[in-house]
Amino acid sequence: MNSFPYQLLVKNEFFSLGFILPAKELDIMCIAAGSKNEEYVTKHLFSISFPHIHTSPACAVRRNIENFSESEQKLELKDESLEMEDKKIVNMTSAWWVIKITYLLTAMDLTCMFMQFGIVPYLATNLGLDAIGFGYLQTFFGILQLLGGPIFGRFADQFGTRAALTLSYLAGSLCFLLLSVSISVPLLFLSRAPGIFIHGLPGAQMVITDLTTPAKRADALGKLGLCFGIGVIIGSSLGGILTTKFGVAVPCYVAVAGYLTCALMALLCIPSQTKPQSKRNEAQQGTSQSSSVFSLQEIIRLLTLPGVMDVFLIKVLSVFPTGVFLIMLSIISIDFFGLEVAHAGYLMSYSGILQMVVQGLIIGRLTSRYTEQSLLMLSVIVSCGVGIAMVLMTNVFHYCLIVPPMVFSISVVGVISDIILTKSVPVSDTGAMLGISASVTPLIRTFGPTMGGFLYRQFGVSSFGYLQLMVNVSLVFYLLKKKIPQKEEKTQ
């Protein structure tokens, strides 16, 4: 005897009625009625049970194979939930695999990028550029990076992070290829032109922002500091050694090969779209008013969103005094501290190692315990202390004591401000926002040498400390009055 229930449907001119009758009872009624004809049994059954209901020929009995028992339904739901959980685990595993590949690509990218710091000064000297001409070259590169950051971000939002990273790595390979054939000053300046698209680090930040939750984002972004430290240490040393032993061409070709390898890995390992599927449709219907990558109006729109300009200015103002000082550090190390060139390089390596420790090991733990606004306030207060210490600094030992809190403050404000900014804009514009945020470094590189040179010549090393102190004390009072919004998700 069949164990599945039957569903009886009663229809007339005024209403329809449906209920479940166990198969066993229906079979009994069929036997009692002396017929297995479903239409007859239906009419006979309802005429007995509900004599006031006049059934029509439309009445029928059908087997409801979709209605399982309650235990079978629970089992099916449990299987579905397990399947969804398995898919979630697979997606998380895939995301972390992509993030690890992104870390590797970033380390290779920055290693190649920092090789130029051993190549460009050597080549500029051989071509007859003096200090002023070399400053113009650096300023030209800084302006290109400043203009290219927001453009690169909007390109990533519209065409995906894989396309953006590939563009950055190909531009890097072109930059070093032109550098290898720079036999005149105009060609040297031309080799800087692809720099407008070289934004591998912001591209990596975009991938990580798309693939991590807000709770894990700070730790994941902080680990990019490890990649940065690796790039500083290996790239600078490798570029100098290869240039000294083999000339300019060999390190340039090594960098070209490295960038092309990064481009190939990005094409093979990075998804075309890293935004979650649920957010991708929102991104396609984003709030952008213009589809142009070169839209100044869209950049202004993002900066005028609630809370964005406040955090962006805090990042710029807090980092700018330290950035100006670090630009002048090579001159200060030789002139004020009395160090040789090799020892000045050791100071850079010392700072790079500390940055690896702070961003890779400390920031993630802090963000899991404290709010973003608290950490932003902490970084500004530490910067005030750094300013006081810089005023009192008289030798290289003092500077070595100042470097840890200095690195801590600029690392925390950099990571935390990026997190707040990406939460403050629609998901369709996170790439553009990170591109704008990344323009802070080229902004300092563009205007820092002029300001730093003026302060150092006119007022000495202590002037950098006074500038640091005044700016960050002002930011402390501003943060006390202005509450930075804490959001768990991006605005839609």
CSV table of C-alpha atoms in Angstrom, one decimal:
chain,number,residue,atom,x,y,z
A,1,MET,CA,0.0,0.0,0.0
A,2,ASN,CA,1.3,3.4,-0.9
A,3,SER,CA,2.5,5.5,2.0
A,4,PHE,CA,2.3,8.9,0.2
A,5,PRO,CA,-0.7,11.1,1.1
A,6,TYR,CA,-3.3,12.2,-1.4
A,7,GLN,CA,-4.4,15.8,-1.8
A,8,LEU,CA,-8.1,16.4,-2.3
A,9,LEU,CA,-9.1,19.6,-4.1
A,10,VAL,CA,-12.7,20.7,-4.0
A,11,LYS,CA,-13.7,23.5,-6.4
A,12,ASN,CA,-17.0,25.1,-7.2
A,13,GLU,CA,-18.2,28.4,-8.4
A,14,PHE,CA,-17.4,30.3,-5.2
A,15,PHE,CA,-14.3,28.9,-3.6
A,16,SER,CA,-11.6,26.2,-3.7
A,17,LEU,CA,-10.8,23.9,-0.8
A,18,GLY,CA,-7.8,21.6,-0.4
A,19,PHE,CA,-6.6,19.3,2.4
A,20,ILE,CA,-4.5,16.2,2.9
A,21,LEU,CA,-6.1,12.8,3.5
A,22,PRO,CA,-3.9,9.9,4.5
A,23,ALA,CA,-3.6,7.2,1.8
A,24,LYS,CA,-4.7,4.5,4.1
A,25,GLU,CA,-8.0,6.2,4.8
A,26,LEU,CA,-8.6,6.9,1.2
A,27,ASP,CA,-8.0,3.3,0.3
A,28,ILE,CA,-10.5,2.3,2.9
A,29,MET,CA,-13.1,4.7,1.6
A,30,CYS,CA,-12.5,3.4,-1.9
A,31,ILE,CA,-13.1,-0.2,-0.8
A,32,ALA,CA,-16.2,0.8,1.1
A,33,ALA,CA,-17.5,2.6,-2.0
A,34,GLY,CA,-16.8,-0.5,-4.0
A,35,SER,CA,-14.8,1.4,-6.6
A,36,LYS,CA,-11.2,2.5,-7.3
A,37,ASN,CA,-12.5,5.3,-9.6
A,38,GLU,CA,-11.0,8.5,-8.1
A,39,GLU,CA,-13.7,10.9,-9.4
A,40,TYR,CA,-16.5,8.6,-8.1
A,41,VAL,CA,-14.8,8.2,-4.7
A,42,THR,CA,-14.2,12.0,-4.4
A,43,LYS,CA,-17.9,12.8,-5.1
A,44,HIS,CA,-19.1,10.0,-2.8
A,45,LEU,CA,-16.7,10.9,0.0
A,46,PHE,CA,-17.7,14.6,-0.1
A,47,SER,CA,-21.4,13.9,-0.4
A,48,ILE,CA,-21.1,11.8,2.8
A,49,SER,CA,-18.7,14.1,4.8
A,50,PHE,CA,-19.9,17.5,3.5
A,51,PRO,CA,-23.5,17.1,2.2
A,52,HIS,CA,-24.0,20.9,2.1
A,53,ILE,CA,-21.1,21.2,-0.5
A,54,HIS,CA,-22.1,20.6,-4.1
A,55,THR,CA,-19.0,19.2,-5.8
A,56,SER,CA,-18.5,19.8,-9.5
A,57,PRO,CA,-16.9,17.5,-12.1
A,58,ALA,CA,-13.8,19.6,-11.6
A,59,CYS,CA,-13.1,17.8,-8.3
A,60,ALA,CA,-10.2,15.5,-8.5
A,61,VAL,CA,-7.9,13.5,-6.3
A,62,ARG,CA,-4.2,13.6,-7.1
A,63,ARG,CA,-1.1,12.2,-5.5
A,64,ASN,CA,0.9,14.9,-3.8
A,65,ILE,CA,4.4,13.6,-4.3
A,66,GLU,CA,5.9,17.0,-3.3
A,67,ASN,CA,4.5,16.7,0.3
A,68,PHE,CA,7.0,14.6,2.2
A,69,SER,CA,6.8,13.7,5.8
A,70,GLU,CA,8.0,16.2,8.3
A,71,SER,CA,11.1,14.3,9.0
A,72,GLU,CA,11.9,14.0,5.3
A,73,GLN,CA,11.4,17.8,5.0
A,74,LYS,CA,13.8,18.5,7.9
A,75,LEU,CA,16.4,16.2,6.4
A,76,GLU,CA,16.1,18.0,3.0
A,77,LEU,CA,16.5,21.4,4.7
A,78,LYS,CA,19.5,20.1,6.6
A,79,ASP,CA,21.1,18.8,3.4
A,80,GLU,CA,20.5,22.1,1.8
A,81,SER,CA,22.0,24.0,4.7
A,82,LEU,CA,25.1,21.7,4.7
A,83,GLU,CA,25.5,22.3,1.0
A,84,MET,CA,25.3,26.0,1.4
A,85,GLU,CA,27.8,25.8,4.3
A,86,ASP,CA,30.2,23.8,2.1
A,87,LYS,CA,29.9,26.4,-0.7
A,88,LYS,CA,30.6,29.1,1.8
A,89,ILE,CA,33.7,27.3,3.1
A,90,VAL,CA,34.9,26.7,-0.5
A,91,ASN,CA,34.4,30.4,-1.3
A,92,MET,CA,36.3,31.5,1.8
A,93,THR,CA,39.1,29.1,0.9
A,94,SER,CA,39.2,30.4,-2.6
A,95,ALA,CA,39.2,34.0,-1.4
A,96,TRP,CA,42.1,33.4,1.0
A,97,TRP,CA,44.0,31.7,-1.8
A,98,VAL,CA,43.6,34.8,-4.0
A,99,ILE,CA,44.6,37.0,-1.1
A,100,LYS,CA,47.8,35.0,-0.6
A,101,ILE,CA,48.6,35.3,-4.4
A,102,THR,CA,48.0,39.0,-4.1
A,103,TYR,CA,50.6,39.2,-1.2
A,104,LEU,CA,53.1,37.4,-3.4
A,105,LEU,CA,52.4,39.7,-6.4
A,106,THR,CA,52.7,42.8,-4.2
A,107,ALA,CA,56.1,41.7,-2.8
A,108,MET,CA,57.4,41.1,-6.3
A,109,ASP,CA,55.9,44.4,-7.6
A,110,LEU,CA,57.5,46.4,-4.8
A,111,THR,CA,60.8,44.6,-5.1
A,112,CYS,CA,60.9,45.6,-8.8
A,113,MET,CA,59.7,49.1,-8.0
A,114,PHE,CA,62.4,49.8,-5.4
A,115,MET,CA,65.1,48.6,-7.7
A,116,GLN,CA,64.8,51.9,-9.5
A,117,PHE,CA,66.1,53.7,-6.4
A,118,GLY,CA,69.4,52.2,-7.1
A,119,ILE,CA,69.2,52.8,-10.9
A,120,VAL,CA,67.7,56.2,-11.4
A,121,PRO,CA,70.2,58.3,-9.4
A,122,TYR,CA,73.1,56.4,-11.0
A,123,LEU,CA,71.7,57.0,-14.5
A,124,ALA,CA,70.8,60.6,-13.8
A,125,THR,CA,74.4,61.3,-12.6
A,126,ASN,CA,75.9,59.7,-15.7
A,127,LEU,CA,73.6,61.8,-17.9
A,128,GLY,CA,74.8,65.0,-16.3
A,129,LEU,CA,71.7,65.9,-14.2
A,130,ASP,CA,72.5,68.0,-11.1
A,131,ALA,CA,70.6,68.0,-7.8
A,132,ILE,CA,68.0,70.5,-9.2
A,133,GLY,CA,67.4,68.5,-12.3
A,134,PHE,CA,67.1,65.3,-10.4
A,135,GLY,CA,64.5,67.0,-8.2
A,136,TYR,CA,62.5,67.9,-11.3
A,137,LEU,CA,62.6,64.3,-12.4
A,138,GLN,CA,61.3,63.1,-9.0
A,139,THR,CA,58.6,65.8,-9.0
A,140,PHE,CA,57.5,64.8,-12.5
A,141,PHE,CA,57.1,61.2,-11.4
A,142,GLY,CA,55.2,62.3,-8.3
A,143,ILE,CA,52.8,64.4,-10.3
A,144,LEU,CA,52.1,61.5,-12.6
A,145,GLN,CA,51.4,59.2,-9.7
A,146,LEU,CA,49.2,61.8,-8.1
A,147,LEU,CA,47.1,62.2,-11.2
A,148,GLY,CA,47.0,58.4,-11.9
A,149,GLY,CA,45.8,57.2,-8.5
A,150,PRO,CA,42.1,58.2,-8.8
A,151,ILE,CA,42.1,57.2,-12.5
A,152,PHE,CA,43.5,53.8,-11.7
A,153,GLY,CA,40.8,53.3,-9.0
A,154,ARG,CA,38.0,54.1,-11.3
A,155,PHE,CA,39.5,51.8,-13.9
A,156,ALA,CA,39.5,49.0,-11.4
A,157,ASP,CA,35.8,49.7,-10.4
A,158,GLN,CA,34.7,49.6,-14.1
A,159,PHE,CA,36.9,46.8,-15.5
A,160,GLY,CA,37.8,44.7,-12.5
A,161,THR,CA,40.9,44.4,-10.3
A,162,ARG,CA,42.5,41.8,-12.5
A,163,ALA,CA,42.5,44.2,-15.5
A,164,ALA,CA,43.8,47.0,-13.2
A,165,LEU,CA,46.7,44.9,-11.7
A,166,THR,CA,47.6,43.7,-15.2
A,167,LEU,CA,47.7,47.2,-16.5
A,168,SER,CA,49.9,48.3,-13.5
A,169,TYR,CA,52.4,45.5,-14.1
A,170,LEU,CA,52.6,46.1,-17.8
A,171,ALA,CA,53.2,49.8,-17.2
A,172,GLY,CA,56.0,48.9,-14.8
A,173,SER,CA,57.7,46.6,-17.4
A,174,LEU,CA,57.4,49.4,-19.9
A,175,CYS,CA,58.9,51.9,-17.4
A,176,PHE,CA,62.0,49.8,-16.9
A,177,LEU,CA,62.3,48.9,-20.6
A,178,LEU,CA,62.4,52.6,-21.4
A,179,LEU,CA,64.9,53.2,-18.5
A,180,SER,CA,67.2,50.6,-20.0
A,181,VAL,CA,67.5,52.6,-23.3
A,182,SER,CA,67.6,56.0,-21.7
A,183,ILE,CA,70.8,57.5,-23.3
A,184,SER,CA,69.7,61.1,-22.9
A,185,VAL,CA,67.8,63.3,-20.4
A,186,PRO,CA,64.6,63.5,-22.5
A,187,LEU,CA,64.5,59.7,-22.6
A,188,LEU,CA,65.0,59.5,-18.9
A,189,PHE,CA,62.0,61.8,-18.3
A,190,LEU,CA,60.0,59.7,-20.9
A,191,SER,CA,60.7,56.6,-18.9
A,192,ARG,CA,58.8,58.1,-16.0
A,193,ALA,CA,55.6,58.5,-18.1
A,194,PRO,CA,54.2,55.0,-17.5
A,195,GLY,CA,54.2,55.8,-13.8
A,196,ILE,CA,50.7,57.2,-14.2
A,197,PHE,CA,49.4,53.6,-14.3
A,198,ILE,CA,51.9,52.0,-11.8
A,199,HIS,CA,49.7,51.4,-8.8
A,200,GLY,CA,50.3,47.8,-7.7
A,201,LEU,CA,49.9,48.5,-4.0
A,202,PRO,CA,46.5,50.2,-4.3
A,203,GLY,CA,45.4,47.5,-6.7
A,204,ALA,CA,46.3,44.9,-4.0
A,205,GLN,CA,44.3,46.9,-1.5
A,206,MET,CA,41.3,46.8,-3.8
A,207,VAL,CA,41.5,43.0,-4.1
A,208,ILE,CA,41.7,42.5,-0.3
A,209,THR,CA,38.9,45.1,0.4
A,210,ASP,CA,36.6,43.1,-2.0
A,211,LEU,CA,37.5,39.7,-0.6
A,212,THR,CA,37.4,40.4,3.2
A,213,THR,CA,34.8,41.2,5.7
A,214,PRO,CA,35.1,44.5,7.7
A,215,ALA,CA,36.1,42.6,10.8
A,216,LYS,CA,39.1,41.0,9.0
A,217,ARG,CA,40.0,43.8,6.7
A,218,ALA,CA,42.4,45.7,8.9
A,219,ASP,CA,44.5,42.6,9.6
A,220,ALA,CA,44.6,41.6,5.9
A,221,LEU,CA,45.5,45.2,4.7
A,222,GLY,CA,48.1,45.5,7.5
A,223,LYS,CA,49.9,42.4,6.2
A,224,LEU,CA,50.6,44.3,3.0
A,225,GLY,CA,53.2,46.1,5.2
A,226,LEU,CA,55.2,42.9,5.2
A,227,CYS,CA,55.2,43.0,1.4
A,228,PHE,CA,56.3,46.6,1.5
A,229,GLY,CA,59.1,45.9,3.9
A,230,ILE,CA,60.3,43.0,1.7
A,231,GLY,CA,60.2,45.3,-1.4
A,232,VAL,CA,62.2,48.0,0.4
A,233,ILE,CA,64.9,45.7,1.7
A,234,ILE,CA,65.3,43.3,-1.3
A,235,GLY,CA,64.6,45.8,-4.1
A,236,SER,CA,66.9,48.6,-2.9
A,237,SER,CA,69.7,46.2,-2.2
A,238,LEU,CA,69.3,44.2,-5.4
A,239,GLY,CA,69.1,47.3,-7.6
A,240,GLY,CA,72.2,48.8,-6.1
A,241,ILE,CA,74.2,45.6,-6.3
A,242,LEU,CA,73.2,44.8,-9.9
A,243,THR,CA,73.8,48.3,-11.1
A,244,THR,CA,77.3,48.5,-9.5
A,245,LYS,CA,78.4,45.1,-10.9
A,246,PHE,CA,76.7,45.0,-14.3
A,247,GLY,CA,75.6,48.5,-15.2
A,248,VAL,CA,72.1,49.9,-15.7
A,249,ALA,CA,70.8,47.5,-18.3
A,250,VAL,CA,70.9,44.2,-16.3
A,251,PRO,CA,68.7,45.4,-13.3
A,252,CYS,CA,66.3,47.0,-15.7
A,253,TYR,CA,65.9,43.7,-17.6
A,254,VAL,CA,65.5,41.8,-14.3
A,255,ALA,CA,62.7,44.2,-13.3
A,256,VAL,CA,61.0,43.9,-16.7
A,257,ALA,CA,61.0,40.1,-16.3
A,258,GLY,CA,59.6,40.4,-12.8
A,259,TYR,CA,56.8,42.7,-13.9
A,260,LEU,CA,55.9,40.5,-16.9
A,261,THR,CA,55.7,37.5,-14.5
A,262,CYS,CA,53.4,39.4,-12.2
A,263,ALA,CA,51.2,40.3,-15.2
A,264,LEU,CA,50.9,36.6,-16.2
A,265,MET,CA,50.2,35.5,-12.6
A,266,ALA,CA,47.5,38.2,-12.3
A,267,LEU,CA,45.8,37.0,-15.5
A,268,LEU,CA,45.9,33.3,-14.4
A,269,CYS,CA,45.2,33.6,-10.7
A,270,ILE,CA,43.1,36.7,-10.0
A,271,PRO,CA,39.4,36.6,-10.8
A,272,SER,CA,38.1,39.1,-13.3
A,273,GLN,CA,35.8,40.4,-10.7
A,274,THR,CA,36.7,40.2,-7.0
A,275,LYS,CA,33.6,41.9,-5.6
A,276,PRO,CA,31.1,39.4,-4.1
A,277,GLN,CA,28.2,38.4,-6.4
A,278,SER,CA,25.7,40.0,-4.2
A,279,LYS,CA,27.6,43.3,-4.3
A,280,ARG,CA,28.5,43.0,-8.0
A,281,ASN,CA,25.0,43.7,-9.2
A,282,GLU,CA,24.9,46.7,-6.9
A,283,ALA,CA,28.2,47.9,-8.3
A,284,GLN,CA,26.8,47.6,-11.8
A,285,GLN,CA,23.9,49.8,-10.7
A,286,GLY,CA,26.2,52.0,-8.7
A,287,THR,CA,25.6,55.6,-8.0
A,288,SER,CA,28.3,56.8,-10.4
A,289,GLN,CA,26.9,59.5,-12.7
A,290,SER,CA,29.6,59.1,-15.4
A,291,SER,CA,31.1,56.0,-17.0
A,292,SER,CA,34.3,57.9,-17.9
A,293,VAL,CA,37.5,56.7,-16.1
A,294,PHE,CA,38.8,60.3,-16.3
A,295,SER,CA,35.8,61.9,-14.6
A,296,LEU,CA,36.8,64.7,-12.2
A,297,GLN,CA,33.2,65.1,-11.3
A,298,GLU,CA,33.0,61.6,-9.8
A,299,ILE,CA,36.2,62.2,-7.8
A,300,ILE,CA,34.6,65.3,-6.3
A,301,ARG,CA,31.4,63.5,-5.6
A,302,LEU,CA,33.2,60.8,-3.6
A,303,LEU,CA,35.1,63.4,-1.6
A,304,THR,CA,31.8,65.2,-0.7
A,305,LEU,CA,30.1,62.1,0.6
A,306,PRO,CA,29.4,62.3,4.4
A,307,GLY,CA,32.5,61.7,6.5
A,308,VAL,CA,34.9,61.1,3.5
A,309,MET,CA,36.6,64.5,3.3
A,310,ASP,CA,37.1,64.6,7.1
A,311,VAL,CA,39.0,61.3,7.2
A,312,PHE,CA,40.9,62.0,4.0
A,313,LEU,CA,42.2,65.3,5.4
A,314,ILE,CA,43.1,63.7,8.7
A,315,LYS,CA,45.2,61.1,6.8
A,316,VAL,CA,46.9,63.8,4.6
A,317,LEU,CA,47.6,66.2,7.5
A,318,SER,CA,48.8,63.5,9.9
A,319,VAL,CA,51.2,61.8,7.5
A,320,PHE,CA,52.4,64.9,5.7
A,321,PRO,CA,55.0,66.2,8.3
A,322,THR,CA,56.5,62.8,8.7
A,323,GLY,CA,56.6,62.3,5.0
A,324,VAL,CA,58.4,65.6,4.4
A,325,PHE,CA,61.0,64.6,7.1
A,326,LEU,CA,61.5,61.2,5.5
A,327,ILE,CA,62.1,62.7,2.1
A,328,MET,CA,64.9,64.8,3.6
A,329,LEU,CA,66.3,61.9,5.7
A,330,SER,CA,69.0,61.0,3.2
A,331,ILE,CA,70.4,64.5,3.4
A,332,ILE,CA,69.9,64.8,7.2
A,333,SER,CA,71.6,61.5,7.7
A,334,ILE,CA,74.8,62.7,6.0
A,335,ASP,CA,74.7,66.4,6.9
A,336,PHE,CA,73.2,66.4,10.5
A,337,PHE,CA,74.0,62.9,11.8
A,338,GLY,CA,77.3,62.6,10.0
A,339,LEU,CA,76.7,59.2,8.6
A,340,GLU,CA,78.1,57.7,5.4
A,341,VAL,CA,75.9,56.6,2.5
A,342,ALA,CA,75.9,53.0,3.5
A,343,HIS,CA,74.9,53.7,7.1
A,344,ALA,CA,72.1,55.9,5.8
A,345,GLY,CA,70.9,52.9,3.9
A,346,TYR,CA,70.8,50.9,7.1
A,347,LEU,CA,68.4,53.5,8.6
A,348,MET,CA,66.0,52.9,5.7
A,349,SER,CA,66.2,49.1,6.3
A,350,TYR,CA,65.6,49.6,10.0
A,351,SER,CA,62.5,51.6,9.2
A,352,GLY,CA,61.3,49.0,6.7
A,353,ILE,CA,61.7,46.1,9.2
A,354,LEU,CA,59.8,48.0,11.9
A,355,GLN,CA,57.0,48.7,9.4
A,356,MET,CA,56.8,45.0,8.6
A,357,VAL,CA,56.4,44.2,12.3
A,358,VAL,CA,53.8,46.9,13.0
A,359,GLN,CA,51.6,46.3,10.0
A,360,GLY,CA,52.0,42.6,9.9
A,361,LEU,CA,51.7,41.7,13.6
A,362,ILE,CA,50.3,44.6,15.6
A,363,ILE,CA,47.6,46.4,13.7
A,364,GLY,CA,45.4,43.3,13.2
A,365,ARG,CA,45.4,42.6,17.0
A,366,LEU,CA,44.6,46.3,17.8
A,367,THR,CA,41.6,46.4,15.4
A,368,SER,CA,40.1,43.3,16.9
A,369,ARG,CA,40.0,45.0,20.3
A,370,TYR,CA,39.5,48.7,19.7
A,371,THR,CA,37.3,50.9,17.5
A,372,GLU,CA,38.6,52.6,14.5
A,373,GLN,CA,38.0,56.1,16.0
A,374,SER,CA,40.0,55.1,19.1
A,375,LEU,CA,42.9,53.9,17.0
A,376,LEU,CA,42.8,57.0,14.8
A,377,MET,CA,43.0,59.2,18.0
A,378,LEU,CA,45.8,57.0,19.4
A,379,SER,CA,47.9,57.4,16.2
A,380,VAL,CA,47.5,61.2,16.2
A,381,ILE,CA,48.5,61.4,19.9
A,382,VAL,CA,51.6,59.2,19.3
A,383,SER,CA,52.4,61.6,16.4
A,384,CYS,CA,52.4,64.5,18.9
A,385,GLY,CA,54.9,62.7,21.0
A,386,VAL,CA,57.0,62.0,18.0
A,387,GLY,CA,57.0,65.7,17.2
A,388,ILE,CA,58.2,66.6,20.7
A,389,ALA,CA,61.0,64.0,20.4
A,390,MET,CA,62.1,65.3,17.0
A,391,VAL,CA,62.4,68.8,18.5
A,392,LEU,CA,64.8,67.4,21.1
A,393,MET,CA,66.7,65.1,18.7
A,394,THR,CA,70.4,65.7,18.4
A,395,ASN,CA,72.0,62.5,17.2
A,396,VAL,CA,71.3,59.2,15.3
A,397,PHE,CA,70.7,57.3,18.5
A,398,HIS,CA,67.8,59.6,19.4
A,399,TYR,CA,66.4,59.0,15.9
A,400,CYS,CA,66.6,55.3,16.3
A,401,LEU,CA,64.5,55.7,19.5
A,402,ILE,CA,62.0,57.9,17.6
A,403,VAL,CA,61.5,55.5,14.6
A,404,PRO,CA,59.3,52.9,16.3
A,405,PRO,CA,56.5,55.3,17.4
A,406,MET,CA,56.9,57.2,14.2
A,407,VAL,CA,56.3,54.0,12.1
A,408,PHE,CA,53.5,53.0,14.4
A,409,SER,CA,51.6,56.3,14.0
A,410,ILE,CA,51.9,56.5,10.2
A,411,SER,CA,51.0,52.8,9.8
A,412,VAL,CA,48.0,52.9,12.0
A,413,VAL,CA,46.6,56.1,10.5
A,414,GLY,CA,47.2,54.8,7.0
A,415,VAL,CA,45.4,51.4,7.4
A,416,ILE,CA,42.6,52.7,9.6
A,417,SER,CA,41.8,55.7,7.4
A,418,ASP,CA,41.6,53.4,4.3
A,419,ILE,CA,39.2,51.1,6.1
A,420,ILE,CA,36.9,54.0,7.2
A,421,LEU,CA,37.0,55.5,3.7
A,422,THR,CA,36.0,52.2,2.0
A,423,LYS,CA,33.1,51.8,4.4
A,424,SER,CA,32.0,55.4,3.7
A,425,VAL,CA,31.4,55.0,-0.1
A,426,PRO,CA,29.2,52.7,-2.1
A,427,VAL,CA,30.6,49.3,-3.0
A,428,SER,CA,30.8,50.4,-6.6
A,429,ASP,CA,33.3,53.1,-5.8
A,430,THR,CA,35.7,51.4,-3.3
A,431,GLY,CA,38.4,51.2,-6.0
A,432,ALA,CA,38.2,54.9,-6.8
A,433,MET,CA,38.3,55.7,-3.1
A,434,LEU,CA,41.4,53.7,-2.5
A,435,GLY,CA,43.0,55.3,-5.6
A,436,ILE,CA,42.3,58.7,-4.1
A,437,SER,CA,43.7,57.6,-0.8
A,438,ALA,CA,46.8,56.3,-2.5
A,439,SER,CA,47.4,59.7,-4.0
A,440,VAL,CA,48.6,60.9,-0.5
A,441,THR,CA,52.1,59.5,-1.0
A,442,PRO,CA,52.7,61.0,-4.4
A,443,LEU,CA,51.3,64.3,-3.1
A,444,ILE,CA,54.0,64.3,-0.4
A,445,ARG,CA,56.6,63.2,-2.9
A,446,THR,CA,55.6,66.1,-5.2
A,447,PHE,CA,55.5,69.0,-2.7
A,448,GLY,CA,57.6,67.5,0.1
A,449,PRO,CA,61.1,68.2,-1.3
A,450,THR,CA,60.5,71.9,-1.8
A,451,MET,CA,58.9,72.4,1.7
A,452,GLY,CA,61.5,70.1,3.3
A,453,GLY,CA,64.4,71.8,1.8
A,454,PHE,CA,63.1,75.2,2.8
A,455,LEU,CA,62.5,74.1,6.5
A,456,TYR,CA,65.9,72.5,6.8
A,457,ARG,CA,67.9,75.4,5.3
A,458,GLN,CA,66.0,78.1,7.3
A,459,PHE,CA,65.2,76.5,10.6
A,460,GLY,CA,67.1,73.2,11.0
A,461,VAL,CA,66.0,69.7,11.9
A,462,SER,CA,63.9,70.8,14.9
A,463,SER,CA,61.5,72.6,12.5
A,464,PHE,CA,60.2,69.2,11.4
A,465,GLY,CA,59.3,68.4,15.0
A,466,TYR,CA,57.5,71.7,15.5
A,467,LEU,CA,55.5,71.1,12.3
A,468,GLN,CA,54.6,67.6,13.4
A,469,LEU,CA,53.5,68.8,16.8
A,470,MET,CA,51.4,71.7,15.6
A,471,VAL,CA,49.6,69.7,13.0
A,472,ASN,CA,48.8,66.7,15.2
A,473,VAL,CA,47.8,68.8,18.2
A,474,SER,CA,45.2,70.5,16.0
A,475,LEU,CA,44.0,67.1,14.8
A,476,VAL,CA,43.5,65.9,18.4
A,477,PHE,CA,41.2,68.8,19.1
A,478,TYR,CA,39.4,68.2,15.8
A,479,LEU,CA,38.8,64.5,16.6
A,480,LEU,CA,37.5,65.4,20.0
A,481,LYS,CA,34.8,67.6,18.4
A,482,LYS,CA,34.2,65.6,15.3
A,483,LYS,CA,33.0,62.0,15.8
A,484,ILE,CA,34.0,59.7,13.0
A,485,PRO,CA,31.1,57.4,12.0
A,486,GLN,CA,31.5,53.7,12.8
A,487,LYS,CA,30.0,51.5,10.1
A,488,GLU,CA,30.0,47.8,9.9
A,489,GLU,CA,29.1,47.7,6.2
A,490,LYS,CA,29.5,50.0,3.2
A,491,THR,CA,26.8,52.3,2.4
A,492,GLN,CA,24.6,51.0,-0.4
